[in-house]
Amino acid sequence: MPRKPVVRSNEHFYHLTGRSNNKEHFYLGSEQVWEIMVKQLSCLQKEYDLQISAFVLMGNHFHLLALTPNEPIEKIMYSFMKDVTKKMQKRTGRINKIFGGRYKGCLIEDSKYLLNVYKYVYRNPVAAGVVDRAEEYPYSTLQNKSSLTLSKIMPMNIAVNSSVELDWINFSFEEREVESMKWGLTRSKFQYMKSGSRRKPVSPRDLLNTG
């Protein structure tokens, strides 16, 4: 089945992901891969005004929430994956390809959808059983121990890394909500999976107090 084209937009965030070749762990350790990827994303922020809300590196893939106001998303991601590949090949001395294919992207037009995708991205290490709480994972911008400038998407009355935000992120999705999120992120434009005779969208419970 042919891959669906990524919808172009300079007004809304994308969920972007890329996976290593053969779904194996990257050839370098996570600390080195993190260093390379963060440096390249930082360069793209300076050169193209790439706006990043969240970035999480897992053992064999990454998740990125980003807005590209000035350049097509395919140009940004081509540059990112090409330069990351070159730097990783140089460090490892390998000529094999690093990524298993081109990136996958999902446009997120609704602000409530975006908040739940943001939570889903940061919960990846928890869902994988790597850590108990999302903020404990070192290869994540949740605590932003990196050179990246993050674009705030949380409601303005909720401080970055506040207990409200962290407790909300760490409150787990239900299994059917996770299934709905995963399904939605395979679409060109994000939407929740529909279920039941009335085809009602399976949306996560709204537990974030934005009042």
PDB file of C-alpha atoms in Angstrom:
ATOM      1  CA  MET A   1       0.000   0.000   0.000  1.00  0.00           C
ATOM      2  CA  PRO A   2       1.556   3.346  -1.049  1.00  0.00           C
ATOM      3  CA  ARG A   3       2.482   5.809   1.679  1.00  0.00           C
ATOM      4  CA  LYS A   4       0.058   8.679   2.095  1.00  0.00           C
ATOM      5  CA  PRO A   5       1.633  12.057   1.271  1.00  0.00           C
ATOM      6  CA  VAL A   6       2.311  14.403   4.182  1.00  0.00           C
ATOM      7  CA  VAL A   7      -0.040  17.388   4.095  1.00  0.00           C
ATOM      8  CA  ARG A   8       1.769  20.720   3.853  1.00  0.00           C
ATOM      9  CA  SER A   9       1.071  23.420   6.417  1.00  0.00           C
ATOM     10  CA  ASN A  10       2.992  26.329   7.909  1.00  0.00           C
ATOM     11  CA  GLU A  11       0.353  27.015  10.578  1.00  0.00           C
ATOM     12  CA  HIS A  12      -0.017  23.750  12.489  1.00  0.00           C
ATOM     13  CA  PHE A  13       2.244  21.301  14.290  1.00  0.00           C
ATOM     14  CA  TYR A  14       3.239  17.910  12.930  1.00  0.00           C
ATOM     15  CA  HIS A  15       3.943  14.684  14.726  1.00  0.00           C
ATOM     16  CA  LEU A  16       7.064  13.356  12.979  1.00  0.00           C
ATOM     17  CA  THR A  17       8.808  10.058  13.498  1.00  0.00           C
ATOM     18  CA  GLY A  18      11.630   8.072  11.948  1.00  0.00           C
ATOM     19  CA  ARG A  19      12.763   4.534  12.712  1.00  0.00           C
ATOM     20  CA  SER A  20      16.174   2.889  12.453  1.00  0.00           C
ATOM     21  CA  ASN A  21      17.007   0.399   9.723  1.00  0.00           C
ATOM     22  CA  ASN A  22      15.453  -3.042  10.360  1.00  0.00           C
ATOM     23  CA  LYS A  23      14.002  -1.631  13.616  1.00  0.00           C
ATOM     24  CA  GLU A  24      17.321  -2.360  15.294  1.00  0.00           C
ATOM     25  CA  HIS A  25      18.797  -0.058  17.914  1.00  0.00           C
ATOM     26  CA  PHE A  26      20.864   2.754  16.488  1.00  0.00           C
ATOM     27  CA  TYR A  27      24.524   1.798  16.071  1.00  0.00           C
ATOM     28  CA  LEU A  28      25.630   4.394  18.612  1.00  0.00           C
ATOM     29  CA  GLY A  29      24.616   4.646  22.256  1.00  0.00           C
ATOM     30  CA  SER A  30      21.573   6.761  23.038  1.00  0.00           C
ATOM     31  CA  GLU A  31      23.667   9.538  24.576  1.00  0.00           C
ATOM     32  CA  GLN A  32      25.632  10.016  21.350  1.00  0.00           C
ATOM     33  CA  VAL A  33      22.543   9.721  19.121  1.00  0.00           C
ATOM     34  CA  TRP A  34      20.784  12.296  21.324  1.00  0.00           C
ATOM     35  CA  GLU A  35      23.755  14.657  21.039  1.00  0.00           C
ATOM     36  CA  ILE A  36      23.811  14.378  17.230  1.00  0.00           C
ATOM     37  CA  MET A  37      20.051  14.767  16.764  1.00  0.00           C
ATOM     38  CA  VAL A  38      19.686  17.685  19.174  1.00  0.00           C
ATOM     39  CA  LYS A  39      22.571  19.500  17.508  1.00  0.00           C
ATOM     40  CA  GLN A  40      20.988  19.070  14.071  1.00  0.00           C
ATOM     41  CA  LEU A  41      17.569  20.192  15.327  1.00  0.00           C
ATOM     42  CA  SER A  42      19.200  23.234  16.924  1.00  0.00           C
ATOM     43  CA  CYS A  43      20.808  24.112  13.579  1.00  0.00           C
ATOM     44  CA  LEU A  44      17.427  23.785  11.847  1.00  0.00           C
ATOM     45  CA  GLN A  45      15.859  26.081  14.426  1.00  0.00           C
ATOM     46  CA  LYS A  46      18.435  28.752  13.651  1.00  0.00           C
ATOM     47  CA  GLU A  47      18.422  28.299   9.880  1.00  0.00           C
ATOM     48  CA  TYR A  48      14.733  27.729   9.174  1.00  0.00           C
ATOM     49  CA  ASP A  49      12.968  28.922  12.340  1.00  0.00           C
ATOM     50  CA  LEU A  50      11.842  25.369  13.060  1.00  0.00           C
ATOM     51  CA  GLN A  51       9.571  25.485  16.112  1.00  0.00           C
ATOM     52  CA  ILE A  52       9.770  22.450  18.385  1.00  0.00           C
ATOM     53  CA  SER A  53       7.361  21.583  21.156  1.00  0.00           C
ATOM     54  CA  ALA A  54       8.630  18.109  22.093  1.00  0.00           C
ATOM     55  CA  PHE A  55      11.372  15.688  21.091  1.00  0.00           C
ATOM     56  CA  VAL A  56      11.903  12.172  22.466  1.00  0.00           C
ATOM     57  CA  LEU A  57      14.561   9.704  21.351  1.00  0.00           C
ATOM     58  CA  MET A  58      13.842   6.014  21.896  1.00  0.00           C
ATOM     59  CA  GLY A  59      16.182   3.086  21.261  1.00  0.00           C
ATOM     60  CA  ASN A  60      15.312   2.705  17.577  1.00  0.00           C
ATOM     61  CA  HIS A  61      13.132   5.696  16.689  1.00  0.00           C
ATOM     62  CA  PHE A  62      12.312   9.285  17.547  1.00  0.00           C
ATOM     63  CA  HIS A  63       9.199  11.400  18.059  1.00  0.00           C
ATOM     64  CA  LEU A  64       9.148  15.086  17.176  1.00  0.00           C
ATOM     65  CA  LEU A  65       6.391  17.696  17.499  1.00  0.00           C
ATOM     66  CA  ALA A  66       7.295  20.596  15.268  1.00  0.00           C
ATOM     67  CA  LEU A  67       5.933  23.528  13.290  1.00  0.00           C
ATOM     68  CA  THR A  68       7.621  24.727  10.089  1.00  0.00           C
ATOM     69  CA  PRO A  69       6.431  28.291   9.401  1.00  0.00           C
ATOM     70  CA  ASN A  70       8.884  29.141   6.620  1.00  0.00           C
ATOM     71  CA  GLU A  71       9.873  25.950   4.798  1.00  0.00           C
ATOM     72  CA  PRO A  72       8.097  22.799   3.542  1.00  0.00           C
ATOM     73  CA  ILE A  73       8.200  19.994   6.082  1.00  0.00           C
ATOM     74  CA  GLU A  74       9.806  17.607   3.582  1.00  0.00           C
ATOM     75  CA  LYS A  75      12.783  19.976   3.160  1.00  0.00           C
ATOM     76  CA  ILE A  76      13.289  20.191   6.924  1.00  0.00           C
ATOM     77  CA  MET A  77      13.056  16.445   7.505  1.00  0.00           C
ATOM     78  CA  TYR A  78      15.212  15.550   4.498  1.00  0.00           C
ATOM     79  CA  SER A  79      17.936  17.832   5.836  1.00  0.00           C
ATOM     80  CA  PHE A  80      17.609  16.455   9.382  1.00  0.00           C
ATOM     81  CA  MET A  81      17.744  12.770   8.469  1.00  0.00           C
ATOM     82  CA  LYS A  82      20.476  13.238   5.861  1.00  0.00           C
ATOM     83  CA  ASP A  83      22.769  15.111   8.239  1.00  0.00           C
ATOM     84  CA  VAL A  84      22.080  12.756  11.152  1.00  0.00           C
ATOM     85  CA  THR A  85      22.897   9.794   8.903  1.00  0.00           C
ATOM     86  CA  LYS A  86      26.198  11.340   7.791  1.00  0.00           C
ATOM     87  CA  LYS A  87      27.302  12.143  11.324  1.00  0.00           C
ATOM     88  CA  MET A  88      26.352   8.718  12.677  1.00  0.00           C
ATOM     89  CA  GLN A  89      28.105   6.963   9.799  1.00  0.00           C
ATOM     90  CA  LYS A  90      31.217   9.042  10.443  1.00  0.00           C
ATOM     91  CA  ARG A  91      31.279   8.150  14.146  1.00  0.00           C
ATOM     92  CA  THR A  92      30.658   4.447  13.598  1.00  0.00           C
ATOM     93  CA  GLY A  93      32.687   3.954  10.433  1.00  0.00           C
ATOM     94  CA  ARG A  94      29.702   2.149   8.907  1.00  0.00           C
ATOM     95  CA  ILE A  95      28.332   2.751   5.425  1.00  0.00           C
ATOM     96  CA  ASN A  96      24.992   1.050   6.083  1.00  0.00           C
ATOM     97  CA  LYS A  97      21.928   3.234   6.077  1.00  0.00           C
ATOM     98  CA  ILE A  98      20.801   4.481   9.477  1.00  0.00           C
ATOM     99  CA  PHE A  99      17.072   4.889   8.935  1.00  0.00           C
ATOM    100  CA  GLY A 100      14.758   2.236   7.532  1.00  0.00           C
ATOM    101  CA  GLY A 101      12.986   4.719   5.269  1.00  0.00           C
ATOM    102  CA  ARG A 102      11.760   8.272   5.085  1.00  0.00           C
ATOM    103  CA  TYR A 103      10.059   9.926   8.015  1.00  0.00           C
ATOM    104  CA  LYS A 104       6.334   9.664   8.727  1.00  0.00           C
ATOM    105  CA  GLY A 105       4.331  12.779   9.444  1.00  0.00           C
ATOM    106  CA  CYS A 106       0.852  13.571  10.724  1.00  0.00           C
ATOM    107  CA  LEU A 107      -0.593  17.090  10.678  1.00  0.00           C
ATOM    108  CA  ILE A 108      -2.427  18.124  13.865  1.00  0.00           C
ATOM    109  CA  GLU A 109      -4.898  20.930  13.268  1.00  0.00           C
ATOM    110  CA  ASP A 110      -6.904  20.854  16.513  1.00  0.00           C
ATOM    111  CA  SER A 111      -5.355  22.277  19.721  1.00  0.00           C
ATOM    112  CA  LYS A 112      -6.933  19.596  21.941  1.00  0.00           C
ATOM    113  CA  TYR A 113      -5.606  16.887  19.641  1.00  0.00           C
ATOM    114  CA  LEU A 114      -2.185  18.500  19.874  1.00  0.00           C
ATOM    115  CA  LEU A 115      -2.175  18.425  23.676  1.00  0.00           C
ATOM    116  CA  ASN A 116      -2.929  14.707  23.731  1.00  0.00           C
ATOM    117  CA  VAL A 117      -0.272  13.951  21.096  1.00  0.00           C
ATOM    118  CA  TYR A 118       2.164  15.994  23.210  1.00  0.00           C
ATOM    119  CA  LYS A 119       1.304  13.802  26.190  1.00  0.00           C
ATOM    120  CA  TYR A 120       1.536  10.636  24.064  1.00  0.00           C
ATOM    121  CA  VAL A 121       5.029  11.604  22.859  1.00  0.00           C
ATOM    122  CA  TYR A 122       6.360  12.245  26.356  1.00  0.00           C
ATOM    123  CA  ARG A 123       4.760   9.068  27.695  1.00  0.00           C
ATOM    124  CA  ASN A 124       6.603   6.830  25.198  1.00  0.00           C
ATOM    125  CA  PRO A 125       9.416   5.869  27.613  1.00  0.00           C
ATOM    126  CA  VAL A 126       6.834   5.116  30.323  1.00  0.00           C
ATOM    127  CA  ALA A 127       4.706   3.023  27.961  1.00  0.00           C
ATOM    128  CA  ALA A 128       7.841   1.114  26.925  1.00  0.00           C
ATOM    129  CA  GLY A 129       8.609   0.311  30.565  1.00  0.00           C
ATOM    130  CA  VAL A 130      11.920   2.214  30.536  1.00  0.00           C
ATOM    131  CA  VAL A 131      11.014   4.625  33.368  1.00  0.00           C
ATOM    132  CA  ASP A 132       8.194   5.024  35.868  1.00  0.00           C
ATOM    133  CA  ARG A 133       7.642   8.729  35.243  1.00  0.00           C
ATOM    134  CA  ALA A 134       8.121  10.647  32.004  1.00  0.00           C
ATOM    135  CA  GLU A 135      10.403  13.299  33.511  1.00  0.00           C
ATOM    136  CA  GLU A 136      12.904  10.594  34.553  1.00  0.00           C
ATOM    137  CA  TYR A 137      13.789   9.773  30.948  1.00  0.00           C
ATOM    138  CA  PRO A 138      17.052  11.512  29.945  1.00  0.00           C
ATOM    139  CA  TYR A 139      16.592  11.582  26.158  1.00  0.00           C
ATOM    140  CA  SER A 140      13.560  13.831  26.156  1.00  0.00           C
ATOM    141  CA  THR A 141      12.962  17.569  26.089  1.00  0.00           C
ATOM    142  CA  LEU A 142      10.383  17.351  28.879  1.00  0.00           C
ATOM    143  CA  GLN A 143      12.951  18.757  31.299  1.00  0.00           C
ATOM    144  CA  ASN A 144      14.734  20.353  28.314  1.00  0.00           C
ATOM    145  CA  LYS A 145      18.317  19.693  29.307  1.00  0.00           C
ATOM    146  CA  SER A 146      19.377  20.587  25.778  1.00  0.00           C
ATOM    147  CA  SER A 147      20.193  23.512  23.511  1.00  0.00           C
ATOM    148  CA  LEU A 148      16.743  23.463  21.932  1.00  0.00           C
ATOM    149  CA  THR A 149      14.282  26.290  22.324  1.00  0.00           C
ATOM    150  CA  LEU A 150      10.822  24.867  22.958  1.00  0.00           C
ATOM    151  CA  SER A 151       7.545  26.377  21.758  1.00  0.00           C
ATOM    152  CA  LYS A 152       4.940  26.317  24.498  1.00  0.00           C
ATOM    153  CA  ILE A 153       1.648  24.649  23.602  1.00  0.00           C
ATOM    154  CA  MET A 154       0.367  24.180  27.131  1.00  0.00           C
ATOM    155  CA  PRO A 155      -2.326  26.622  28.307  1.00  0.00           C
ATOM    156  CA  MET A 156      -0.717  29.885  29.375  1.00  0.00           C
ATOM    157  CA  ASN A 157      -1.842  29.453  32.987  1.00  0.00           C
ATOM    158  CA  ILE A 158       0.144  26.228  33.353  1.00  0.00           C
ATOM    159  CA  ALA A 159       3.865  26.737  33.921  1.00  0.00           C
ATOM    160  CA  VAL A 160       6.345  24.602  32.018  1.00  0.00           C
ATOM    161  CA  ASN A 161       7.276  21.467  34.010  1.00  0.00           C
ATOM    162  CA  SER A 162       4.785  22.393  36.708  1.00  0.00           C
ATOM    163  CA  SER A 163       3.345  19.672  38.920  1.00  0.00           C
ATOM    164  CA  VAL A 164       0.038  20.059  37.054  1.00  0.00           C
ATOM    165  CA  GLU A 165       1.637  19.358  33.692  1.00  0.00           C
ATOM    166  CA  LEU A 166       3.795  16.495  34.957  1.00  0.00           C
ATOM    167  CA  ASP A 167       0.937  14.813  36.821  1.00  0.00           C
ATOM    168  CA  TRP A 168      -1.238  15.096  33.719  1.00  0.00           C
ATOM    169  CA  ILE A 169       1.467  13.570  31.515  1.00  0.00           C
ATOM    170  CA  ASN A 170       2.051  10.749  33.974  1.00  0.00           C
ATOM    171  CA  PHE A 171      -1.633   9.874  34.281  1.00  0.00           C
ATOM    172  CA  SER A 172      -1.824   6.954  31.876  1.00  0.00           C
ATOM    173  CA  PHE A 173      -4.097   6.670  28.875  1.00  0.00           C
ATOM    174  CA  GLU A 174      -6.559   3.813  28.850  1.00  0.00           C
ATOM    175  CA  GLU A 175      -5.719   0.982  26.461  1.00  0.00           C
ATOM    176  CA  ARG A 176      -8.457   1.972  24.010  1.00  0.00           C
ATOM    177  CA  GLU A 177      -7.252   5.588  24.129  1.00  0.00           C
ATOM    178  CA  VAL A 178      -3.714   4.499  23.246  1.00  0.00           C
ATOM    179  CA  GLU A 179      -5.065   2.449  20.357  1.00  0.00           C
ATOM    180  CA  SER A 180      -7.026   5.472  19.150  1.00  0.00           C
ATOM    181  CA  MET A 181      -3.953   7.730  19.406  1.00  0.00           C
ATOM    182  CA  LYS A 182      -1.763   5.287  17.499  1.00  0.00           C
ATOM    183  CA  TRP A 183      -4.386   4.936  14.791  1.00  0.00           C
ATOM    184  CA  GLY A 184      -4.796   8.691  14.510  1.00  0.00           C
ATOM    185  CA  LEU A 185      -1.061   9.234  14.067  1.00  0.00           C
ATOM    186  CA  THR A 186      -1.046   6.995  10.981  1.00  0.00           C
ATOM    187  CA  ARG A 187      -3.370   9.447   9.203  1.00  0.00           C
ATOM    188  CA  SER A 188      -2.242  12.371   7.056  1.00  0.00           C
ATOM    189  CA  LYS A 189      -4.301  14.560   9.407  1.00  0.00           C
ATOM    190  CA  PHE A 190      -4.780  13.452  12.985  1.00  0.00           C
ATOM    191  CA  GLN A 191      -8.173  12.169  14.060  1.00  0.00           C
ATOM    192  CA  TYR A 192      -9.385   9.767  16.709  1.00  0.00           C
ATOM    193  CA  MET A 193     -10.430   6.242  15.867  1.00  0.00           C
ATOM    194  CA  LYS A 194     -14.204   5.747  15.894  1.00  0.00           C
ATOM    195  CA  SER A 195     -15.870   2.903  17.762  1.00  0.00           C
ATOM    196  CA  GLY A 196     -19.312   1.435  18.416  1.00  0.00           C
ATOM    197  CA  SER A 197     -22.505   1.487  16.422  1.00  0.00           C
ATOM    198  CA  ARG A 198     -22.627   5.286  16.566  1.00  0.00           C
ATOM    199  CA  ARG A 199     -19.013   5.551  15.406  1.00  0.00           C
ATOM    200  CA  LYS A 200     -18.121   7.824  18.294  1.00  0.00           C
ATOM    201  CA  PRO A 201     -14.501   9.047  18.385  1.00  0.00           C
ATOM    202  CA  VAL A 202     -12.416   7.389  21.090  1.00  0.00           C
ATOM    203  CA  SER A 203     -10.868  10.471  22.655  1.00  0.00           C
ATOM    204  CA  PRO A 204      -8.779  10.569  25.871  1.00  0.00           C
ATOM    205  CA  ARG A 205     -10.408  11.916  28.996  1.00  0.00           C
ATOM    206  CA  ASP A 206      -9.827  15.649  29.470  1.00  0.00           C
ATOM    207  CA  LEU A 207      -8.053  15.680  32.829  1.00  0.00           C
ATOM    208  CA  LEU A 208      -5.994  18.832  32.282  1.00  0.00           C
ATOM    209  CA  ASN A 209      -7.343  21.776  34.216  1.00  0.00           C
ATOM    210  CA  THR A 210      -7.005  24.668  31.789  1.00  0.00           C
ATOM    211  CA  GLY A 211      -9.515  26.776  33.642  1.00  0.00           C
TER     212      GLY A 211
END
